[in-house]
Structures are given as C-alpha cells and as structure tokens.
Amino acid sequence: MSGSSGRTTVISRTVARIVVPIILVTAIALLFRGHNLPGGGFIGAVLAAAAFALVYVIFGLDFIQREILDIAPDGSEQHRLVENYRWMASLGLAIAVASSLAPLAFDAPFLTQGVLFLEHVPIYGELEVASAFAFDLGVFFAVVGGLLTIVAEVGNE
C-alpha cells in the first residue's frame, strides 16, 4: 500500500482531499459530545481511523509519513509511523485506565464521573467539564492507535 498513489485516479485523490477533513471534524465532534449524547471515544476513533485508512488507500503510507508528518524513513521494512501508532494505543490505554482508577483515590467507586461547571467562559458562558471526557479521550487514542496499527501492518503485507 506504500506506493498506491501511482495507481489511483485524480478523481479519487480529489474526493479524498474533500472528504477526509469532513470525516475528521465529525470524529472530533463525536468525541466531545460523547458523555452527554450518543457518540464518544470509540465511535469517534473508528471514524478517525477510517479517514486515515482512506488516505492510506489513496495516497499510501509513505505519503503520510513523509509529506504530512515529516518523518524521515529509516531504511527498514518497518515504518516508523507504525511505532508511533503503537505508542498512541498504549498512551490511550494508560489514560483510560488512570481516569477510571482516579475516583478510587477520592473514596468513590470505580469509574465514577465528576462534573465541573465553569462560569463566565467567553463565547460559551457556562462550560461543563466532565471527568468522563478523560476516559473517552483514552479510548479514542487506544482505538485510533490500534486500528491504524492494524491497517498499516496489513498494508505492508
């Protein structure tokens, strides 16, 4: 999949350039509204991974590594980008576990959610900050990192 940019059409590359940002914005919106409405870290991450998978198919893994993330290839068969995905999955898992264990430090049950209301915030007026967002963020990173690792490894086969 690393050299797919030569096998795709101008139409598919143009459509990908239009659709991928829309998918990523939708994924972030689903992540932010997850603790109050349908959505959350998992579905946002699946959508974000789908956007990156589309970029892999259309432009190839080398394009993302060199042109978007400015990561120089190290000459090995293994892409350095895949290592970063593994670290992202590990970091996400650590954030999710830490945020789920944090209530135990305050004598609250496992996975208890706390909510903080910030008032007089410019533009919003009042802003609700839920501790469940940390868990959603951890799930988001774990799922994106895991799915992109799978996509990149399968693409290298």
CSV table of N, CA and C in Angstrom, one decimal:
chain,number,residue,atom,x,y,z
A,1,MET,N,0.8,-1.2,0.0
A,1,MET,CA,0.0,0.0,0.0
A,1,MET,C,0.9,1.3,0.0
A,2,SER,N,2.2,1.1,0.2
A,2,SER,CA,3.0,2.3,0.3
A,2,SER,C,3.1,3.0,-1.0
A,3,GLY,N,2.9,2.4,-2.1
A,3,GLY,CA,3.1,3.1,-3.4
A,3,GLY,C,1.8,3.2,-4.1
A,4,SER,N,0.6,3.3,-3.4
A,4,SER,CA,-0.6,3.4,-4.0
A,4,SER,C,-0.9,4.7,-4.7
A,5,SER,N,-0.2,5.7,-4.5
A,5,SER,CA,-0.5,7.0,-5.1
A,5,SER,C,-0.4,6.9,-6.6
A,6,GLY,N,0.4,6.1,-7.2
A,6,GLY,CA,0.6,5.9,-8.6
A,6,GLY,C,-0.6,5.2,-9.2
A,7,ARG,N,-1.4,4.4,-8.5
A,7,ARG,CA,-2.4,3.6,-9.0
A,7,ARG,C,-3.8,4.2,-8.8
A,8,THR,N,-3.9,5.3,-8.3
A,8,THR,CA,-5.2,5.9,-8.0
A,8,THR,C,-5.5,7.0,-9.0
A,9,THR,N,-6.7,7.4,-9.2
A,9,THR,CA,-7.1,8.4,-10.2
A,9,THR,C,-7.1,9.8,-9.5
A,10,VAL,N,-7.2,10.8,-10.4
A,10,VAL,CA,-7.3,12.2,-9.9
A,10,VAL,C,-8.6,12.4,-9.2
A,11,ILE,N,-9.6,11.7,-9.7
A,11,ILE,CA,-10.9,11.9,-9.0
A,11,ILE,C,-10.9,11.3,-7.6
A,12,SER,N,-10.3,10.1,-7.4
A,12,SER,CA,-10.3,9.6,-6.0
A,12,SER,C,-9.4,10.4,-5.1
A,13,ARG,N,-8.3,10.9,-5.6
A,13,ARG,CA,-7.4,11.8,-4.8
A,13,ARG,C,-8.2,13.1,-4.4
A,14,THR,N,-8.9,13.7,-5.4
A,14,THR,CA,-9.6,14.9,-5.1
A,14,THR,C,-10.8,14.7,-4.1
A,15,VAL,N,-11.5,13.6,-4.3
A,15,VAL,CA,-12.6,13.2,-3.3
A,15,VAL,C,-12.0,13.0,-1.9
A,16,ALA,N,-10.9,12.3,-1.9
A,16,ALA,CA,-10.2,12.1,-0.5
A,16,ALA,C,-9.8,13.4,0.1
A,17,ARG,N,-9.3,14.3,-0.6
A,17,ARG,CA,-8.9,15.6,-0.1
A,17,ARG,C,-10.1,16.4,0.5
A,18,ILE,N,-11.3,16.2,-0.1
A,18,ILE,CA,-12.5,16.9,0.4
A,18,ILE,C,-13.2,16.1,1.5
A,19,VAL,N,-13.2,14.8,1.4
A,19,VAL,CA,-14.0,14.0,2.4
A,19,VAL,C,-13.2,13.8,3.7
A,20,VAL,N,-11.9,13.6,3.7
A,20,VAL,CA,-11.1,13.3,4.9
A,20,VAL,C,-11.3,14.4,6.0
A,21,PRO,N,-11.1,15.7,5.6
A,21,PRO,CA,-11.3,16.7,6.7
A,21,PRO,C,-12.7,16.7,7.3
A,22,ILE,N,-13.7,16.4,6.5
A,22,ILE,CA,-15.1,16.3,7.0
A,22,ILE,C,-15.2,15.2,8.0
A,23,ILE,N,-14.7,14.0,7.6
A,23,ILE,CA,-14.7,12.9,8.5
A,23,ILE,C,-14.0,13.1,9.8
A,24,LEU,N,-12.8,13.8,9.7
A,24,LEU,CA,-12.1,14.1,11.0
A,24,LEU,C,-12.8,15.1,11.9
A,25,VAL,N,-13.5,16.1,11.3
A,25,VAL,CA,-14.2,17.0,12.1
A,25,VAL,C,-15.4,16.3,12.8
A,26,THR,N,-16.1,15.5,12.0
A,26,THR,CA,-17.2,14.7,12.6
A,26,THR,C,-16.7,13.8,13.7
A,27,ALA,N,-15.5,13.2,13.5
A,27,ALA,CA,-15.0,12.3,14.6
A,27,ALA,C,-14.7,13.1,15.9
A,28,ILE,N,-14.1,14.3,15.7
A,28,ILE,CA,-13.8,15.1,16.9
A,28,ILE,C,-15.1,15.5,17.6
A,29,ALA,N,-16.1,15.9,16.8
A,29,ALA,CA,-17.4,16.3,17.3
A,29,ALA,C,-18.0,15.1,18.1
A,30,LEU,N,-18.0,13.9,17.6
A,30,LEU,CA,-18.5,12.8,18.3
A,30,LEU,C,-17.7,12.5,19.6
A,31,LEU,N,-16.4,12.7,19.6
A,31,LEU,CA,-15.6,12.6,20.8
A,31,LEU,C,-16.0,13.6,21.9
A,32,PHE,N,-16.2,14.8,21.5
A,32,PHE,CA,-16.5,15.9,22.5
A,32,PHE,C,-18.0,15.7,23.1
A,33,ARG,N,-18.9,15.2,22.3
A,33,ARG,CA,-20.3,15.2,22.9
A,33,ARG,C,-20.6,13.8,23.5
A,34,GLY,N,-19.6,12.9,23.6
A,34,GLY,CA,-19.9,11.6,24.0
A,34,GLY,C,-20.4,11.3,25.3
A,35,HIS,N,-20.1,12.1,26.3
A,35,HIS,CA,-20.6,11.8,27.7
A,35,HIS,C,-22.0,12.3,27.9
A,36,ASN,N,-22.6,13.1,27.1
A,36,ASN,CA,-23.9,13.5,27.3
A,36,ASN,C,-24.9,13.0,26.2
A,37,LEU,N,-24.4,12.7,25.0
A,37,LEU,CA,-25.2,12.4,23.9
A,37,LEU,C,-24.6,11.1,23.2
A,38,PRO,N,-25.3,10.5,22.3
A,38,PRO,CA,-24.7,9.4,21.6
A,38,PRO,C,-23.4,9.8,20.9
A,39,GLY,N,-22.4,8.9,21.0
A,39,GLY,CA,-21.1,9.2,20.5
A,39,GLY,C,-20.1,8.8,21.5
A,40,GLY,N,-18.9,9.4,21.5
A,40,GLY,CA,-17.9,9.1,22.4
A,40,GLY,C,-16.6,8.7,21.8
A,41,GLY,N,-15.7,8.2,22.6
A,41,GLY,CA,-14.3,7.9,22.2
A,41,GLY,C,-14.2,6.8,21.2
A,42,PHE,N,-15.0,5.8,21.3
A,42,PHE,CA,-14.9,4.6,20.4
A,42,PHE,C,-15.4,5.0,19.0
A,43,ILE,N,-16.6,5.5,18.9
A,43,ILE,CA,-17.1,5.7,17.6
A,43,ILE,C,-16.4,6.9,16.9
A,44,GLY,N,-15.9,7.9,17.7
A,44,GLY,CA,-15.1,8.9,17.1
A,44,GLY,C,-13.8,8.4,16.6
A,45,ALA,N,-13.2,7.4,17.3
A,45,ALA,CA,-11.9,6.9,16.9
A,45,ALA,C,-12.1,6.0,15.7
A,46,VAL,N,-13.2,5.2,15.6
A,46,VAL,CA,-13.4,4.4,14.4
A,46,VAL,C,-13.5,5.3,13.2
A,47,LEU,N,-14.2,6.4,13.3
A,47,LEU,CA,-14.4,7.3,12.2
A,47,LEU,C,-13.1,7.9,11.8
A,48,ALA,N,-12.3,8.4,12.8
A,48,ALA,CA,-10.9,8.9,12.5
A,48,ALA,C,-10.0,7.9,11.8
A,49,ALA,N,-10.1,6.7,12.3
A,49,ALA,CA,-9.2,5.6,11.7
A,49,ALA,C,-9.7,5.4,10.3
A,50,ALA,N,-11.0,5.4,10.0
A,50,ALA,CA,-11.5,5.3,8.7
A,50,ALA,C,-11.0,6.4,7.7
A,51,ALA,N,-10.9,7.6,8.2
A,51,ALA,CA,-10.3,8.7,7.4
A,51,ALA,C,-8.9,8.4,7.1
A,52,PHE,N,-8.1,8.0,8.1
A,52,PHE,CA,-6.7,7.7,7.8
A,52,PHE,C,-6.5,6.5,6.9
A,53,ALA,N,-7.4,5.5,7.0
A,53,ALA,CA,-7.4,4.3,6.1
A,53,ALA,C,-7.7,4.8,4.7
A,54,LEU,N,-8.6,5.7,4.5
A,54,LEU,CA,-8.9,6.2,3.2
A,54,LEU,C,-7.6,6.9,2.6
A,55,VAL,N,-6.9,7.7,3.4
A,55,VAL,CA,-5.7,8.3,3.0
A,55,VAL,C,-4.6,7.3,2.6
A,56,TYR,N,-4.5,6.2,3.4
A,56,TYR,CA,-3.6,5.1,3.1
A,56,TYR,C,-3.9,4.5,1.7
A,57,VAL,N,-5.2,4.2,1.5
A,57,VAL,CA,-5.6,3.6,0.2
A,57,VAL,C,-5.3,4.5,-1.0
A,58,ILE,N,-5.6,5.8,-0.8
A,58,ILE,CA,-5.5,6.7,-1.9
A,58,ILE,C,-4.0,7.1,-2.1
A,59,PHE,N,-3.4,7.5,-1.1
A,59,PHE,CA,-2.0,8.2,-1.2
A,59,PHE,C,-0.9,7.3,-0.8
A,60,GLY,N,-1.1,6.3,0.1
A,60,GLY,CA,-0.1,5.4,0.5
A,60,GLY,C,0.5,5.8,1.9
A,61,LEU,N,1.1,4.8,2.5
A,61,LEU,CA,1.7,5.1,3.9
A,61,LEU,C,2.9,6.0,3.8
A,62,ASP,N,3.7,5.9,2.7
A,62,ASP,CA,4.9,6.7,2.6
A,62,ASP,C,4.5,8.2,2.5
A,63,PHE,N,3.4,8.5,1.8
A,63,PHE,CA,2.9,9.9,1.7
A,63,PHE,C,2.6,10.5,3.0
A,64,ILE,N,1.9,9.7,3.9
A,64,ILE,CA,1.6,10.3,5.2
A,64,ILE,C,2.9,10.4,6.0
A,65,GLN,N,3.8,9.5,5.9
A,65,GLN,CA,5.0,9.5,6.7
A,65,GLN,C,5.9,10.7,6.3
A,66,ARG,N,6.0,10.9,5.0
A,66,ARG,CA,7.0,11.9,4.5
A,66,ARG,C,6.3,13.3,4.4
A,67,GLU,N,5.2,13.4,3.8
A,67,GLU,CA,4.6,14.7,3.4
A,67,GLU,C,3.7,15.3,4.5
A,68,ILE,N,3.0,14.5,5.3
A,68,ILE,CA,2.1,15.1,6.3
A,68,ILE,C,2.8,15.2,7.6
A,69,LEU,N,3.4,14.1,8.1
A,69,LEU,CA,4.0,14.1,9.4
A,69,LEU,C,5.5,14.4,9.4
A,70,ASP,N,6.1,14.5,8.2
A,70,ASP,CA,7.6,14.9,8.1
A,70,ASP,C,8.5,14.0,8.9
A,71,ILE,N,8.2,12.7,8.8
A,71,ILE,CA,9.0,11.6,9.4
A,71,ILE,C,9.9,11.0,8.3
A,72,ALA,N,11.2,11.1,8.5
A,72,ALA,CA,12.1,10.6,7.5
A,72,ALA,C,12.2,9.0,7.6
A,73,PRO,N,12.1,8.3,6.5
A,73,PRO,CA,12.2,6.9,6.6
A,73,PRO,C,13.6,6.4,7.1
A,74,ASP,N,13.6,5.3,7.9
A,74,ASP,CA,14.9,4.9,8.4
A,74,ASP,C,15.5,3.8,7.6
A,75,GLY,N,14.9,3.4,6.5
A,75,GLY,CA,15.5,2.4,5.6
A,75,GLY,C,15.1,1.0,5.9
A,76,SER,N,14.4,0.8,7.0
A,76,SER,CA,14.0,-0.6,7.3
A,76,SER,C,12.6,-0.9,6.7
A,77,GLU,N,12.2,-2.1,6.7
A,77,GLU,CA,10.9,-2.5,6.2
A,77,GLU,C,9.8,-1.9,7.1
A,78,GLN,N,10.1,-1.8,8.3
A,78,GLN,CA,9.1,-1.3,9.3
A,78,GLN,C,9.0,0.2,9.2
A,79,HIS,N,7.8,0.7,9.0
A,79,HIS,CA,7.6,2.2,9.0
A,79,HIS,C,7.7,2.7,10.4
A,80,ARG,N,8.3,3.9,10.6
A,80,ARG,CA,8.4,4.5,11.9
A,80,ARG,C,7.0,4.9,12.4
A,81,LEU,N,6.2,5.2,11.4
A,81,LEU,CA,4.8,5.6,11.7
A,81,LEU,C,4.1,4.6,12.5
A,82,VAL,N,4.3,3.3,12.2
A,82,VAL,CA,3.6,2.2,12.9
A,82,VAL,C,4.0,2.2,14.4
A,83,GLU,N,5.3,2.5,14.6
A,83,GLU,CA,5.7,2.6,16.0
A,83,GLU,C,5.0,3.7,16.8
A,84,ASN,N,4.8,4.8,16.1
A,84,ASN,CA,4.0,5.9,16.7
A,84,ASN,C,2.6,5.5,17.0
A,85,TYR,N,2.0,4.7,16.1
A,85,TYR,CA,0.6,4.2,16.3
A,85,TYR,C,0.6,3.3,17.6
A,86,ARG,N,1.6,2.5,17.7
A,86,ARG,CA,1.6,1.6,18.9
A,86,ARG,C,1.7,2.4,20.2
A,87,TRP,N,2.5,3.4,20.1
A,87,TRP,CA,2.7,4.3,21.3
A,87,TRP,C,1.4,5.0,21.6
A,88,MET,N,0.7,5.5,20.5
A,88,MET,CA,-0.6,6.1,20.7
A,88,MET,C,-1.6,5.2,21.4
A,89,ALA,N,-1.7,4.0,21.0
A,89,ALA,CA,-2.6,3.0,21.6
A,89,ALA,C,-2.2,2.7,23.0
A,90,SER,N,-0.9,2.6,23.3
A,90,SER,CA,-0.5,2.4,24.7
A,90,SER,C,-0.8,3.6,25.6
A,91,LEU,N,-0.6,4.8,25.1
A,91,LEU,CA,-0.9,6.0,25.8
A,91,LEU,C,-2.4,6.1,26.1
A,92,GLY,N,-3.2,5.8,25.1
A,92,GLY,CA,-4.6,5.9,25.2
A,92,GLY,C,-5.1,4.9,26.3
A,93,LEU,N,-4.5,3.7,26.3
A,93,LEU,CA,-4.9,2.7,27.3
A,93,LEU,C,-4.5,3.2,28.7
A,94,ALA,N,-3.4,3.8,28.8
A,94,ALA,CA,-2.9,4.3,30.1
A,94,ALA,C,-3.8,5.4,30.6
A,95,ILE,N,-4.2,6.3,29.7
A,95,ILE,CA,-5.2,7.4,30.1
A,95,ILE,C,-6.5,6.8,30.5
A,96,ALA,N,-7.0,5.9,29.8
A,96,ALA,CA,-8.3,5.3,30.1
A,96,ALA,C,-8.3,4.6,31.5
A,97,VAL,N,-7.2,3.8,31.7
A,97,VAL,CA,-7.1,3.1,33.0
A,97,VAL,C,-6.9,4.1,34.1
A,98,ALA,N,-6.0,5.1,33.9
A,98,ALA,CA,-5.8,6.1,35.0
A,98,ALA,C,-7.1,6.9,35.3
A,99,SER,N,-7.8,7.3,34.3
A,99,SER,CA,-9.1,8.0,34.5
A,99,SER,C,-10.1,7.2,35.2
A,100,SER,N,-10.1,5.9,34.9
A,100,SER,CA,-11.1,5.0,35.6
A,100,SER,C,-10.7,4.7,37.0
A,101,LEU,N,-9.4,4.7,37.3
A,101,LEU,CA,-9.0,4.4,38.7
A,101,LEU,C,-8.9,5.7,39.6
A,102,ALA,N,-8.9,6.9,39.0
A,102,ALA,CA,-8.8,8.1,39.7
A,102,ALA,C,-9.9,8.3,40.8
A,103,PRO,N,-11.1,7.9,40.6
A,103,PRO,CA,-12.1,8.1,41.7
A,103,PRO,C,-11.8,7.3,42.9
A,104,LEU,N,-11.1,6.2,42.8
A,104,LEU,CA,-10.7,5.4,44.0
A,104,LEU,C,-9.9,6.2,45.0
A,105,ALA,N,-9.1,7.1,44.5
A,105,ALA,CA,-8.3,8.0,45.3
A,105,ALA,C,-9.1,8.9,46.2
A,106,PHE,N,-10.4,9.2,45.7
A,106,PHE,CA,-11.3,10.1,46.5
A,106,PHE,C,-12.4,9.3,47.2
A,107,ASP,N,-12.2,8.0,47.4
A,107,ASP,CA,-13.1,7.1,48.1
A,107,ASP,C,-14.4,7.0,47.3
A,108,ALA,N,-14.4,7.1,46.0
A,108,ALA,CA,-15.6,7.0,45.1
A,108,ALA,C,-15.4,5.6,44.4
A,109,PRO,N,-16.6,5.1,44.0
A,109,PRO,CA,-16.5,3.8,43.2
A,109,PRO,C,-15.7,3.9,41.9
A,110,PHE,N,-15.2,2.8,41.4
A,110,PHE,CA,-14.5,2.7,40.1
A,110,PHE,C,-15.4,3.3,39.0
A,111,LEU,N,-14.8,4.1,38.2
A,111,LEU,CA,-15.4,4.8,37.0
A,111,LEU,C,-16.5,5.8,37.4
A,112,THR,N,-16.4,6.3,38.6
A,112,THR,CA,-17.4,7.4,39.0
A,112,THR,C,-17.0,8.7,38.2
A,113,GLN,N,-18.0,9.4,37.7
A,113,GLN,CA,-17.8,10.6,37.0
A,113,GLN,C,-18.0,11.8,37.8
A,114,GLY,N,-17.1,12.8,37.7
A,114,GLY,CA,-17.2,14.1,38.3
A,114,GLY,C,-17.5,15.1,37.2
A,115,VAL,N,-18.2,16.2,37.6
A,115,VAL,CA,-18.5,17.2,36.6
A,115,VAL,C,-18.2,18.6,37.3
A,116,LEU,N,-17.5,19.4,36.5
A,116,LEU,CA,-17.2,20.8,37.0
A,116,LEU,C,-17.8,21.8,36.0
A,117,PHE,N,-18.5,22.7,36.5
A,117,PHE,CA,-19.2,23.8,35.7
A,117,PHE,C,-18.3,25.0,35.8
A,118,LEU,N,-17.8,25.5,34.7
A,118,LEU,CA,-17.0,26.7,34.6
A,118,LEU,C,-18.0,27.8,34.1
A,119,GLU,N,-18.0,28.9,34.9
A,119,GLU,CA,-18.9,30.0,34.5
A,119,GLU,C,-18.1,31.2,34.0
A,120,HIS,N,-18.8,32.1,33.3
A,120,HIS,CA,-18.2,33.3,32.7
A,120,HIS,C,-17.1,32.9,31.7
A,121,VAL,N,-17.3,31.8,30.9
A,121,VAL,CA,-16.4,31.5,29.9
A,121,VAL,C,-16.7,32.2,28.6
A,122,PRO,N,-15.8,32.9,28.0
A,122,PRO,CA,-16.1,33.7,26.8
A,122,PRO,C,-16.7,32.8,25.7
A,123,ILE,N,-17.7,33.3,25.0
A,123,ILE,CA,-18.5,32.7,23.9
A,123,ILE,C,-19.5,31.6,24.5
A,124,TYR,N,-19.1,30.7,25.4
A,124,TYR,CA,-20.0,29.7,25.9
A,124,TYR,C,-20.8,30.2,27.1
A,125,GLY,N,-20.3,31.1,27.9
A,125,GLY,CA,-21.0,31.5,29.1
A,125,GLY,C,-20.7,30.5,30.2
A,126,GLU,N,-21.3,29.3,30.1
A,126,GLU,CA,-21.0,28.2,31.1
A,126,GLU,C,-20.5,27.0,30.3
A,127,LEU,N,-19.5,26.4,30.9
A,127,LEU,CA,-18.9,25.2,30.2
A,127,LEU,C,-18.9,24.0,31.2
A,128,GLU,N,-19.4,22.9,30.8
A,128,GLU,CA,-19.4,21.7,31.6
A,128,GLU,C,-18.2,20.8,31.3
A,129,VAL,N,-17.4,20.5,32.2
A,129,VAL,CA,-16.2,19.7,32.0
A,129,VAL,C,-16.4,18.4,32.9
A,130,ALA,N,-16.6,17.3,32.2
A,130,ALA,CA,-16.8,16.0,32.8
A,130,ALA,C,-15.5,15.2,32.9
A,131,SER,N,-15.3,14.5,33.9
A,131,SER,CA,-14.1,13.7,34.0
A,131,SER,C,-14.3,12.5,33.1
A,132,ALA,N,-15.5,12.2,32.6
A,132,ALA,CA,-15.7,11.1,31.7
A,132,ALA,C,-15.0,11.4,30.3
A,133,PHE,N,-14.7,12.7,30.1
A,133,PHE,CA,-14.0,13.0,28.8
A,133,PHE,C,-12.6,12.4,28.8
A,134,ALA,N,-11.9,12.4,30.0
A,134,ALA,CA,-10.6,11.8,30.0
A,134,ALA,C,-10.7,10.3,29.6
A,135,PHE,N,-11.7,9.6,30.1
A,135,PHE,CA,-11.8,8.2,29.7
A,135,PHE,C,-12.1,8.1,28.2
A,136,ASP,N,-13.0,9.0,27.7
A,136,ASP,CA,-13.3,8.9,26.3
A,136,ASP,C,-12.1,9.3,25.4
A,137,LEU,N,-11.3,10.2,25.9
A,137,LEU,CA,-10.0,10.6,25.2
A,137,LEU,C,-9.1,9.4,25.2
A,138,GLY,N,-9.0,8.7,26.3
A,138,GLY,CA,-8.1,7.5,26.3
A,138,GLY,C,-8.6,6.4,25.4
A,139,VAL,N,-9.9,6.2,25.4
A,139,VAL,CA,-10.5,5.2,24.5
A,139,VAL,C,-10.2,5.6,23.0
A,140,PHE,N,-10.4,6.9,22.7
A,140,PHE,CA,-10.1,7.4,21.4
A,140,PHE,C,-8.7,7.1,20.9
A,141,PHE,N,-7.7,7.5,21.7
A,141,PHE,CA,-6.3,7.2,21.4
A,141,PHE,C,-6.0,5.7,21.2
A,142,ALA,N,-6.6,4.9,22.1
A,142,ALA,CA,-6.3,3.5,22.1
A,142,ALA,C,-6.9,2.9,20.8
A,143,VAL,N,-8.1,3.3,20.5
A,143,VAL,CA,-8.8,2.7,19.3
A,143,VAL,C,-8.1,3.2,18.0
A,144,VAL,N,-7.8,4.5,18.0
A,144,VAL,CA,-7.2,5.0,16.7
A,144,VAL,C,-5.8,4.4,16.6
A,145,GLY,N,-5.0,4.3,17.6
A,145,GLY,CA,-3.7,3.7,17.5
A,145,GLY,C,-3.8,2.2,17.2
A,146,GLY,N,-4.7,1.5,17.8
A,146,GLY,CA,-4.8,0.1,17.5
A,146,GLY,C,-5.3,-0.2,16.0
A,147,LEU,N,-6.3,0.5,15.6
A,147,LEU,CA,-6.8,0.3,14.2
A,147,LEU,C,-5.8,0.8,13.2
A,148,LEU,N,-5.1,1.9,13.4
A,148,LEU,CA,-4.1,2.3,12.4
A,148,LEU,C,-2.9,1.4,12.4
A,149,THR,N,-2.6,0.8,13.5
A,149,THR,CA,-1.5,-0.2,13.5
A,149,THR,C,-1.9,-1.4,12.7
A,150,ILE,N,-3.1,-1.9,12.8
A,150,ILE,CA,-3.6,-3.0,12.0
A,150,ILE,C,-3.6,-2.6,10.5
A,151,VAL,N,-4.2,-1.4,10.2
A,151,VAL,CA,-4.2,-1.0,8.8
A,151,VAL,C,-2.8,-0.9,8.2
A,152,ALA,N,-1.9,-0.3,9.0
A,152,ALA,CA,-0.6,-0.2,8.4
A,152,ALA,C,0.2,-1.5,8.3
A,153,GLU,N,0.0,-2.4,9.3
A,153,GLU,CA,0.6,-3.7,9.2
A,153,GLU,C,0.1,-4.5,8.0
A,154,VAL,N,-1.3,-4.5,7.9
A,154,VAL,CA,-1.9,-5.2,6.7
A,154,VAL,C,-1.4,-4.6,5.4
A,155,GLY,N,-1.3,-3.3,5.4
A,155,GLY,CA,-0.9,-2.6,4.2
A,155,GLY,C,0.5,-2.9,3.8
A,156,ASN,N,1.4,-3.2,4.7
A,156,ASN,CA,2.8,-3.6,4.4
A,156,ASN,C,2.9,-5.0,3.9
A,157,GLU,N,1.9,-5.8,4.1
A,157,GLU,CA,2.0,-7.2,3.6
A,157,GLU,C,2.0,-7.3,2.1
